[in-house]
Amino acid sequence: MNIQHSQEAFLRAQELIPGGVNSPVRAFKSVGGIPRFIESGEGGYLIDIDGNRYVDYVQSWGPLIFGHRDESIENAVIEAVKHGLSFGAPTQAESELAALIISIYESIEKVRFVSSGTEAVMSAIRLARGFTGRDDIVKFTGCYHGHSDALLVQAGSGAATFGTPSSPGVPADFTKHTLLAEYNNIDSVRKCFIDSPGIACVIIEPIAGNMGLVPADKDFLAQLRALCDEHGALLIFDEVMSGFRACLHGAESMTGTKSDLVTLGKVIGGGMPVGAFGGRREIMACLSPEGGVYQAGTLSGNPVAMAAGLASIRKLRENARVFGILEARAKRLMQGFGDAAAKYNIPLQTDVRGSMFGFFFCDSTVSNFEDALTSDTQRFAKFHAAMLDAGFYFACSQFETGFISTATTDAMIEETIEAANTIFGAL
Ligand SMILES: *Cc1c(COP(=O)(O)O)cnc(C)c1O
């Protein structure tokens, strides 16, 4: 595969932009190799600037559930652009998208739009703190909630539940209110509630997608709900990735556990920068200007972004059976990978939730970040490079989730399985 133009573009970008990218994972650091510079997307395919075509299992890291250049989304955006790009004043599209989301998510009674998932989470946490009058928060190791200071934490020393910064530039003072628990381990959450009397909220990806795909157990979520209720803490479901990806009505409909606040992003923007957070009316009433918890944004609820979001979510609601179709394809892909791995004695764990799929090169089931870390990342890197070279674009890290779009056809899935058979044979 000729990637000369991407090579040159990457060298140039590295002179101009730190690492040549505007979000670190795009630089391919954990798998090596040259990130492809993209010319365009077409349905289920990405086309790079050397003219190579790839079956796209990244889909802009989740948003593009209808694939690239979906006609109805594209037209909605073009129509919106003709009315003006931004007004900094309310538009009816915001209420329309809000009404749609409220009608679909049982636990959302009011919603506020922002411009990214990071912003949605950061604001939801501020709101939880404002509502409860408490400072401490609990997050789970391996869950990602955007890049705001208080959430860039790693385990501290020994048995301490309080986290320490995972990035230079984050003062320890800013993370001292963030406690860390282990995913799918309720005792570790109990310990947080023992260590801190003032927990405002527990935030979790109910279907974790940022340590690879690791769904939470139903029982664990139910126990988490009970613990939060017992201690007067709010439960936040971060569904920036899983929202409208795993199913239509959110993790609450799949797991039976309801949250107090939900954060959304990715799919609700249909490829445009949109985030949102919503929940019970009494909690949302604390938000400025109704209440005192400040939150704002020049481009929040941007009309072009709302148009893309509306077109996507409307289309999903009208075609709710699409999730079953996507799930069947994702399962077929993972089954194909599993069979190929078994044939060559390669340990592989796979899982699927709706249009989300994940696979780990390790021996036993993955239920938390520690388990995920047992996977063979060198083997993954080889797999990634070989698949890319064969025209299949997978996320460039073992700890990411893959996505099926409605434009990912059965034929593409079969081609991918065929390629994986050859490549697993050579691993
Ligand atoms: C992507 C993601 C975020 C951050 O969203 P951005 O739009 O990248 O800021 C937050 N939480 C989860 C679960 C995500 O997957």
Coordinates of C-alpha atoms and ligand atoms in Angstrom, one line a residue:
M1 CA 0.0 0.0 0.0
N2 CA 1.4 3.4 -1.0
I3 CA 1.1 5.9 1.8
Q4 CA 3.6 8.4 0.6
H5 CA 1.3 11.4 0.8
S6 CA 0.2 10.5 4.3
Q7 CA 3.9 10.2 5.3
E8 CA 4.7 13.7 4.0
A9 CA 1.6 15.2 5.5
F10 CA 2.4 13.7 8.9
L11 CA 5.9 15.1 8.8
R12 CA 4.5 18.5 7.9
A13 CA 1.8 18.3 10.6
Q14 CA 4.4 17.4 13.2
E15 CA 6.3 20.6 12.5
L16 CA 3.1 22.6 13.0
I17 CA 0.9 20.8 15.6
P18 CA 2.2 18.9 18.7
G19 CA 2.6 15.3 17.5
G20 CA 1.0 16.2 14.2
V21 CA -2.5 15.7 15.6
N22 CA -5.3 17.5 17.5
S23 CA -6.2 14.6 19.7
P24 CA -3.4 12.2 20.9
V25 CA -4.8 8.8 19.9
R26 CA -4.8 9.8 16.3
A27 CA -1.0 9.7 16.2
F28 CA -0.9 5.9 16.2
K29 CA 1.6 5.9 19.1
S30 CA 0.4 2.7 20.7
V31 CA 0.5 0.7 17.5
G32 CA 3.3 2.5 15.6
G33 CA 3.1 3.3 11.9
I34 CA 1.9 6.4 10.0
P35 CA -1.6 7.8 10.7
R36 CA -3.5 8.0 7.4
F37 CA -4.5 11.5 6.4
I38 CA -8.1 11.4 5.2
E39 CA -9.4 12.9 2.0
S40 CA -13.0 11.8 2.4
G41 CA -15.5 9.3 3.7
E42 CA -18.1 7.5 1.7
G43 CA -20.7 5.3 3.5
G44 CA -18.7 2.6 5.3
Y45 CA -15.4 3.6 3.7
L46 CA -12.6 6.1 4.5
I47 CA -10.4 7.3 1.6
D48 CA -6.9 8.6 2.4
I49 CA -4.9 11.2 0.5
D50 CA -3.0 8.5 -1.4
G51 CA -6.3 7.2 -2.7
N52 CA -6.4 4.1 -0.5
R53 CA -9.8 2.9 0.6
Y54 CA -10.5 1.3 4.0
V55 CA -13.5 -0.3 5.6
D56 CA -14.0 2.1 8.6
Y57 CA -14.6 0.6 12.0
V58 CA -13.8 3.8 13.8
Q59 CA -16.4 6.1 12.4
S60 CA -14.9 9.3 13.9
W61 CA -14.7 7.4 17.2
G62 CA -18.4 6.7 17.4
P63 CA -20.5 9.6 16.1
L64 CA -21.2 8.3 12.5
I65 CA -23.8 5.6 13.1
F66 CA -25.1 6.1 9.6
G67 CA -21.6 6.1 8.1
H68 CA -20.0 8.9 6.1
R69 CA -22.0 11.4 4.1
D70 CA -25.4 10.1 5.1
E71 CA -27.8 11.9 2.7
S72 CA -30.4 13.1 5.2
I73 CA -27.8 14.4 7.7
E74 CA -25.8 16.1 5.0
N75 CA -28.9 17.8 3.6
A76 CA -30.1 18.9 7.1
V77 CA -26.7 20.5 7.6
I78 CA -26.7 22.3 4.2
E79 CA -30.2 23.7 4.9
A80 CA -29.1 24.9 8.3
V81 CA -26.0 26.5 7.0
K82 CA -28.1 28.6 4.6
H83 CA -29.8 30.3 7.6
G84 CA -26.5 31.3 9.3
L85 CA -23.8 29.5 11.2
S86 CA -24.4 30.8 14.7
F87 CA -26.6 33.3 16.4
G88 CA -25.8 33.2 20.2
A89 CA -29.6 33.4 20.6
P90 CA -32.1 30.6 21.1
T91 CA -33.4 28.6 18.1
Q92 CA -36.3 26.2 17.9
A93 CA -34.0 23.4 16.8
E94 CA -32.6 23.2 20.3
S95 CA -36.0 22.6 21.8
E96 CA -36.7 20.0 19.1
L97 CA -33.6 18.0 19.8
A98 CA -34.2 18.4 23.6
A99 CA -37.8 17.1 23.2
L100 CA -36.6 14.2 21.1
I101 CA -34.0 13.1 23.7
I102 CA -36.4 13.6 26.6
S103 CA -38.9 11.4 24.8
I104 CA -36.4 8.6 24.3
Y105 CA -34.5 8.6 27.7
E106 CA -36.8 7.8 30.6
S107 CA -34.5 9.4 33.2
I108 CA -34.0 12.7 31.3
E109 CA -36.6 15.4 32.0
K110 CA -34.5 18.4 31.0
V111 CA -31.4 18.7 29.0
R112 CA -28.6 21.2 28.3
F113 CA -26.5 21.2 25.2
V114 CA -22.8 21.9 25.1
S115 CA -20.1 21.4 22.4
S116 CA -18.2 18.2 23.5
G117 CA -18.4 15.2 25.7
T118 CA -15.7 16.7 27.9
E119 CA -17.8 19.7 28.6
A120 CA -21.0 17.7 29.2
V121 CA -19.3 15.6 31.9
M122 CA -17.5 18.5 33.5
S123 CA -20.7 20.4 33.7
A124 CA -22.7 17.4 35.0
I125 CA -20.2 17.0 37.8
R126 CA -20.4 20.6 38.7
L127 CA -24.2 20.3 38.8
A128 CA -24.0 17.2 41.0
R129 CA -21.8 19.1 43.4
G130 CA -24.0 22.1 43.4
F131 CA -27.1 20.0 43.9
T132 CA -25.7 17.9 46.8
G133 CA -23.5 20.6 48.3
R134 CA -20.7 18.1 48.4
D135 CA -17.2 18.0 46.8
D136 CA -16.0 14.4 46.4
I137 CA -16.7 12.3 43.3
V138 CA -16.1 8.6 42.5
K139 CA -14.9 7.4 39.1
F140 CA -13.8 4.0 37.9
T141 CA -10.3 3.1 36.7
G142 CA -10.3 2.6 33.0
C143 CA -13.4 4.8 32.4
Y144 CA -12.7 7.9 30.4
H145 CA -14.8 11.0 30.9
G146 CA -13.0 13.6 28.8
H147 CA -10.0 15.6 29.7
S148 CA -11.1 18.0 32.4
D149 CA -8.6 18.3 35.4
A150 CA -10.6 16.4 38.1
L151 CA -11.1 13.4 35.8
L152 CA -7.4 12.9 34.7
V153 CA -6.6 10.7 37.7
Q154 CA -4.8 7.5 38.4
A155 CA -4.6 5.3 41.5
G156 CA -2.6 6.8 44.2
S157 CA -0.2 5.0 46.5
G158 CA -1.2 1.8 48.3
A159 CA -4.8 1.3 49.3
A160 CA -5.8 4.9 49.1
T161 CA -9.0 5.5 47.1
F162 CA -8.1 9.2 46.4
G163 CA -6.6 9.6 43.0
T164 CA -3.5 11.4 41.9
P165 CA -3.1 13.4 38.6
S166 CA -2.4 11.3 35.6
S167 CA -1.2 14.2 33.6
P168 CA 1.4 16.9 34.2
G169 CA -0.3 20.2 34.6
V170 CA -3.1 18.9 36.8
P171 CA -2.5 20.1 40.4
A172 CA -2.8 17.4 43.0
D173 CA -5.2 19.8 44.7
F174 CA -7.6 19.5 41.8
T175 CA -7.8 15.7 41.9
K176 CA -7.9 15.3 45.7
H177 CA -11.7 15.2 45.5
T178 CA -11.7 12.3 43.0
L179 CA -11.9 8.8 44.4
L180 CA -11.1 5.8 42.3
A181 CA -13.0 2.5 42.4
E182 CA -12.6 -0.7 40.3
Y183 CA -15.1 -1.4 37.6
N184 CA -17.6 -4.2 38.3
N185 CA -16.4 -4.3 41.9
I186 CA -19.0 -3.0 44.4
D187 CA -16.8 -3.5 47.4
S188 CA -14.3 -1.0 46.0
V189 CA -17.2 1.6 45.8
R190 CA -18.3 0.8 49.3
K191 CA -14.7 1.6 50.4
C192 CA -15.0 5.0 48.8
F193 CA -18.2 5.7 50.7
I194 CA -16.4 4.7 53.9
D195 CA -13.3 6.9 53.1
S196 CA -15.4 9.9 52.3
P197 CA -18.5 11.2 54.0
G198 CA -19.1 13.8 51.3
I199 CA -19.6 12.1 47.9
A200 CA -21.6 14.2 45.5
C201 CA -21.7 11.6 42.7
V202 CA -20.5 8.4 41.2
I203 CA -19.8 8.7 37.5
I204 CA -19.6 5.6 35.3
E205 CA -19.6 4.4 31.7
P206 CA -22.4 1.9 32.1
I207 CA -21.1 0.3 29.0
A208 CA -17.4 1.1 29.2
G209 CA -15.9 1.8 25.8
N210 CA -12.6 3.5 26.7
M211 CA -10.7 0.4 28.0
G212 CA -11.9 -1.6 25.1
L213 CA -15.5 -2.7 25.3
V214 CA -16.3 -3.7 28.9
P215 CA -20.0 -3.6 29.9
A216 CA -20.9 -3.3 33.5
D217 CA -22.8 -6.3 35.1
K218 CA -26.5 -5.6 35.7
D219 CA -26.2 -6.6 39.4
F220 CA -23.2 -4.3 39.9
L221 CA -25.2 -1.3 38.5
A222 CA -28.2 -2.1 40.7
Q223 CA -25.9 -2.3 43.7
L224 CA -24.3 1.0 42.7
R225 CA -27.7 2.6 42.5
A226 CA -28.6 1.3 46.0
L227 CA -25.3 2.6 47.4
C228 CA -25.8 6.0 45.9
D229 CA -29.3 6.2 47.3
E230 CA -28.2 5.1 50.7
H231 CA -25.6 7.9 50.9
G232 CA -27.5 10.6 49.1
A233 CA -25.1 10.7 46.1
L234 CA -26.1 11.1 42.5
L235 CA -25.4 8.5 39.9
I236 CA -24.2 9.8 36.6
F237 CA -24.2 7.5 33.5
D238 CA -21.6 8.8 31.0
E239 CA -23.2 7.7 27.8
V240 CA -21.2 10.0 25.5
M241 CA -20.1 6.9 23.6
S242 CA -22.8 4.3 24.4
G243 CA -25.7 6.7 24.0
F244 CA -27.6 5.9 20.7
R245 CA -24.8 3.4 19.9
A246 CA -25.6 0.4 22.1
C247 CA -29.4 0.8 21.8
L248 CA -32.0 3.5 21.4
H249 CA -33.2 4.1 24.9
G250 CA -29.8 4.1 26.7
A251 CA -28.1 1.8 29.2
E252 CA -31.0 2.3 31.6
S253 CA -33.2 0.3 29.2
M254 CA -30.6 -2.5 28.8
T255 CA -29.6 -2.8 32.4
G256 CA -32.7 -1.8 34.3
T257 CA -30.8 0.7 36.4
K258 CA -31.7 4.4 36.2
S259 CA -29.2 7.3 36.7
D260 CA -29.8 10.8 38.0
L261 CA -27.9 12.4 35.3
V262 CA -26.9 11.2 31.8
T263 CA -24.1 12.7 29.7
L264 CA -24.3 12.4 25.9
G265 CA -22.2 13.3 22.9
K266 CA -20.8 11.6 19.8
V267 CA -23.9 10.2 18.0
I268 CA -26.2 13.1 19.2
G269 CA -24.1 15.4 17.1
G270 CA -24.2 13.2 14.0
G271 CA -20.6 14.2 13.3
M272 CA -20.8 17.8 14.5
P273 CA -19.5 19.0 17.9
V274 CA -22.4 18.4 20.3
G275 CA -22.5 17.2 23.9
A276 CA -25.4 17.2 26.3
F277 CA -26.3 16.4 29.9
G278 CA -29.7 15.9 31.3
G279 CA -31.7 14.3 34.2
R280 CA -34.3 14.9 36.7
R281 CA -36.1 18.3 36.6
E282 CA -35.2 19.2 40.2
I283 CA -31.5 18.6 39.6
M284 CA -31.5 20.4 36.2
A285 CA -33.3 23.4 37.9
C286 CA -30.1 24.1 39.8
L287 CA -28.4 25.1 36.5
S288 CA -27.9 28.8 35.6
P289 CA -30.0 30.8 34.8
E290 CA -32.8 28.8 36.6
G291 CA -30.4 28.1 39.5
G292 CA -27.0 29.1 40.7
V293 CA -24.7 26.5 39.1
Y294 CA -22.9 28.3 36.3
Q295 CA -22.4 26.8 32.9
A296 CA -22.3 28.5 29.5
G297 CA -21.0 28.3 25.9
T298 CA -20.7 30.6 23.0
L299 CA -21.5 27.9 20.5
S300 CA -23.7 25.7 22.7
G301 CA -26.8 24.5 20.9
N302 CA -25.2 25.7 17.6
P303 CA -27.9 25.6 14.9
V304 CA -25.8 23.6 12.4
A305 CA -24.8 21.1 15.0
M306 CA -28.4 20.8 16.2
A307 CA -29.6 20.1 12.6
A308 CA -27.1 17.3 12.3
G309 CA -28.1 15.9 15.7
L310 CA -31.8 16.1 14.9
A311 CA -31.5 14.4 11.6
S312 CA -29.5 11.5 13.2
I313 CA -31.7 11.0 16.2
R314 CA -34.9 11.3 14.3
K315 CA -33.7 8.7 11.9
L316 CA -32.7 6.4 14.7
R317 CA -36.0 6.7 16.4
E318 CA -37.9 6.0 13.2
N319 CA -35.7 3.0 12.5
A320 CA -35.2 1.6 16.0
R321 CA -34.8 -1.9 14.5
V322 CA -31.5 -0.7 13.1
F323 CA -29.9 -1.5 16.4
G324 CA -30.8 -5.2 16.0
I325 CA -29.3 -5.2 12.5
L326 CA -26.1 -3.5 13.6
E327 CA -25.8 -5.9 16.6
A328 CA -26.2 -8.9 14.3
R329 CA -23.4 -7.6 12.1
A330 CA -21.2 -6.8 15.1
K331 CA -21.8 -10.4 16.4
R332 CA -21.0 -11.9 13.1
L333 CA -17.8 -10.0 12.9
M334 CA -16.8 -11.0 16.4
Q335 CA -17.8 -14.6 15.8
G336 CA -15.6 -14.6 12.7
F337 CA -12.7 -13.2 14.7
G338 CA -13.2 -15.7 17.4
D339 CA -13.3 -18.6 15.0
A340 CA -10.1 -17.4 13.2
A341 CA -8.3 -16.9 16.6
A342 CA -9.4 -20.4 17.7
K343 CA -8.1 -21.9 14.5
Y344 CA -4.6 -20.5 15.2
N345 CA -4.7 -20.9 19.0
I346 CA -4.7 -17.2 19.6
P347 CA -6.5 -16.3 22.9
L348 CA -9.2 -13.8 22.1
Q349 CA -12.1 -12.3 24.2
T350 CA -14.9 -10.7 22.3
D351 CA -18.0 -8.8 23.2
V352 CA -20.8 -6.8 21.5
R353 CA -23.4 -4.2 22.6
G354 CA -25.5 -3.0 19.7
S355 CA -23.3 -1.4 17.2
M356 CA -20.3 -1.5 19.6
F357 CA -17.8 -4.4 19.5
G358 CA -14.6 -5.2 21.3
F359 CA -11.9 -7.8 21.3
F360 CA -8.9 -8.4 23.6
F361 CA -5.9 -10.6 22.9
C362 CA -6.0 -12.3 26.3
D363 CA -7.0 -15.6 28.0
S364 CA -9.9 -14.8 30.3
T365 CA -13.0 -12.6 30.4
V366 CA -12.3 -8.9 30.8
S367 CA -14.5 -7.2 33.5
N368 CA -12.3 -4.3 34.5
F369 CA -9.2 -2.3 33.5
E370 CA -6.8 -4.6 35.3
D371 CA -8.1 -7.5 33.2
A372 CA -7.9 -5.4 30.0
L373 CA -4.2 -4.8 30.8
T374 CA -3.4 -8.5 30.5
S375 CA -4.0 -8.4 26.8
D376 CA -1.1 -8.7 24.4
T377 CA -0.8 -5.2 23.0
Q378 CA 2.1 -6.2 20.8
R379 CA 0.0 -8.8 19.1
F380 CA -2.7 -6.1 18.7
A381 CA -0.3 -3.7 17.1
K382 CA 0.7 -6.3 14.5
F383 CA -3.0 -7.1 13.9
H384 CA -3.7 -3.5 13.5
A385 CA -0.9 -2.8 11.1
A386 CA -1.7 -5.8 8.9
M387 CA -5.4 -5.1 8.8
L388 CA -4.8 -1.4 7.9
D389 CA -2.5 -2.5 5.1
A390 CA -5.2 -4.8 3.9
G391 CA -7.7 -2.0 3.8
F392 CA -9.5 -2.4 7.2
Y393 CA -9.4 0.6 9.5
F394 CA -9.6 -0.4 13.2
A395 CA -9.0 1.9 16.2
C396 CA -5.3 2.3 16.8
S397 CA -5.3 0.9 20.3
Q398 CA -6.2 -2.3 22.1
F399 CA -8.2 -0.2 24.6
E400 CA -10.8 1.3 22.2
T401 CA -14.1 0.1 21.0
G402 CA -15.0 -0.7 17.3
F403 CA -18.2 0.5 15.6
I404 CA -20.5 -0.8 12.9
S405 CA -22.5 1.7 10.9
T406 CA -25.6 1.2 8.8
A407 CA -23.3 1.6 5.8
T408 CA -21.1 -1.3 7.0
T409 CA -22.6 -4.0 4.8
D410 CA -22.7 -7.8 5.4
A411 CA -20.3 -8.1 2.5
M412 CA -17.8 -5.8 4.2
I413 CA -18.0 -7.8 7.3
E414 CA -17.3 -11.0 5.4
E415 CA -14.3 -9.5 3.7
T416 CA -13.0 -8.3 7.1
I417 CA -13.3 -11.8 8.5
E418 CA -11.5 -13.3 5.6
A419 CA -8.7 -10.8 6.0
A420 CA -8.6 -11.5 9.7
N421 CA -8.2 -15.3 9.0
T422 CA -5.1 -14.7 6.9
I423 CA -3.7 -12.2 9.4
F424 CA -4.3 -14.3 12.5
G425 CA -2.6 -17.1 10.7
A426 CA 0.5 -15.0 10.4
L427 CA 0.5 -13.5 14.0
Ligands
LIG1 C1 -15.5 10.5 24.0 C2 -15.9 10.5 25.4 C3 -15.9 11.6 26.2 C4 -15.3 12.9 25.8 O1 -16.0 13.4 24.7 P1 -15.3 14.5 23.8 O2 -16.3 15.0 22.8 O3 -14.1 13.8 23.2 O4 -14.8 15.6 24.7 C5 -16.4 11.5 27.5 N1 -16.9 10.3 28.0 C6 -17.0 9.2 27.2 C7 -17.6 8.0 27.8 C8 -16.5 9.2 25.9 O5 -16.4 8.1 25.2

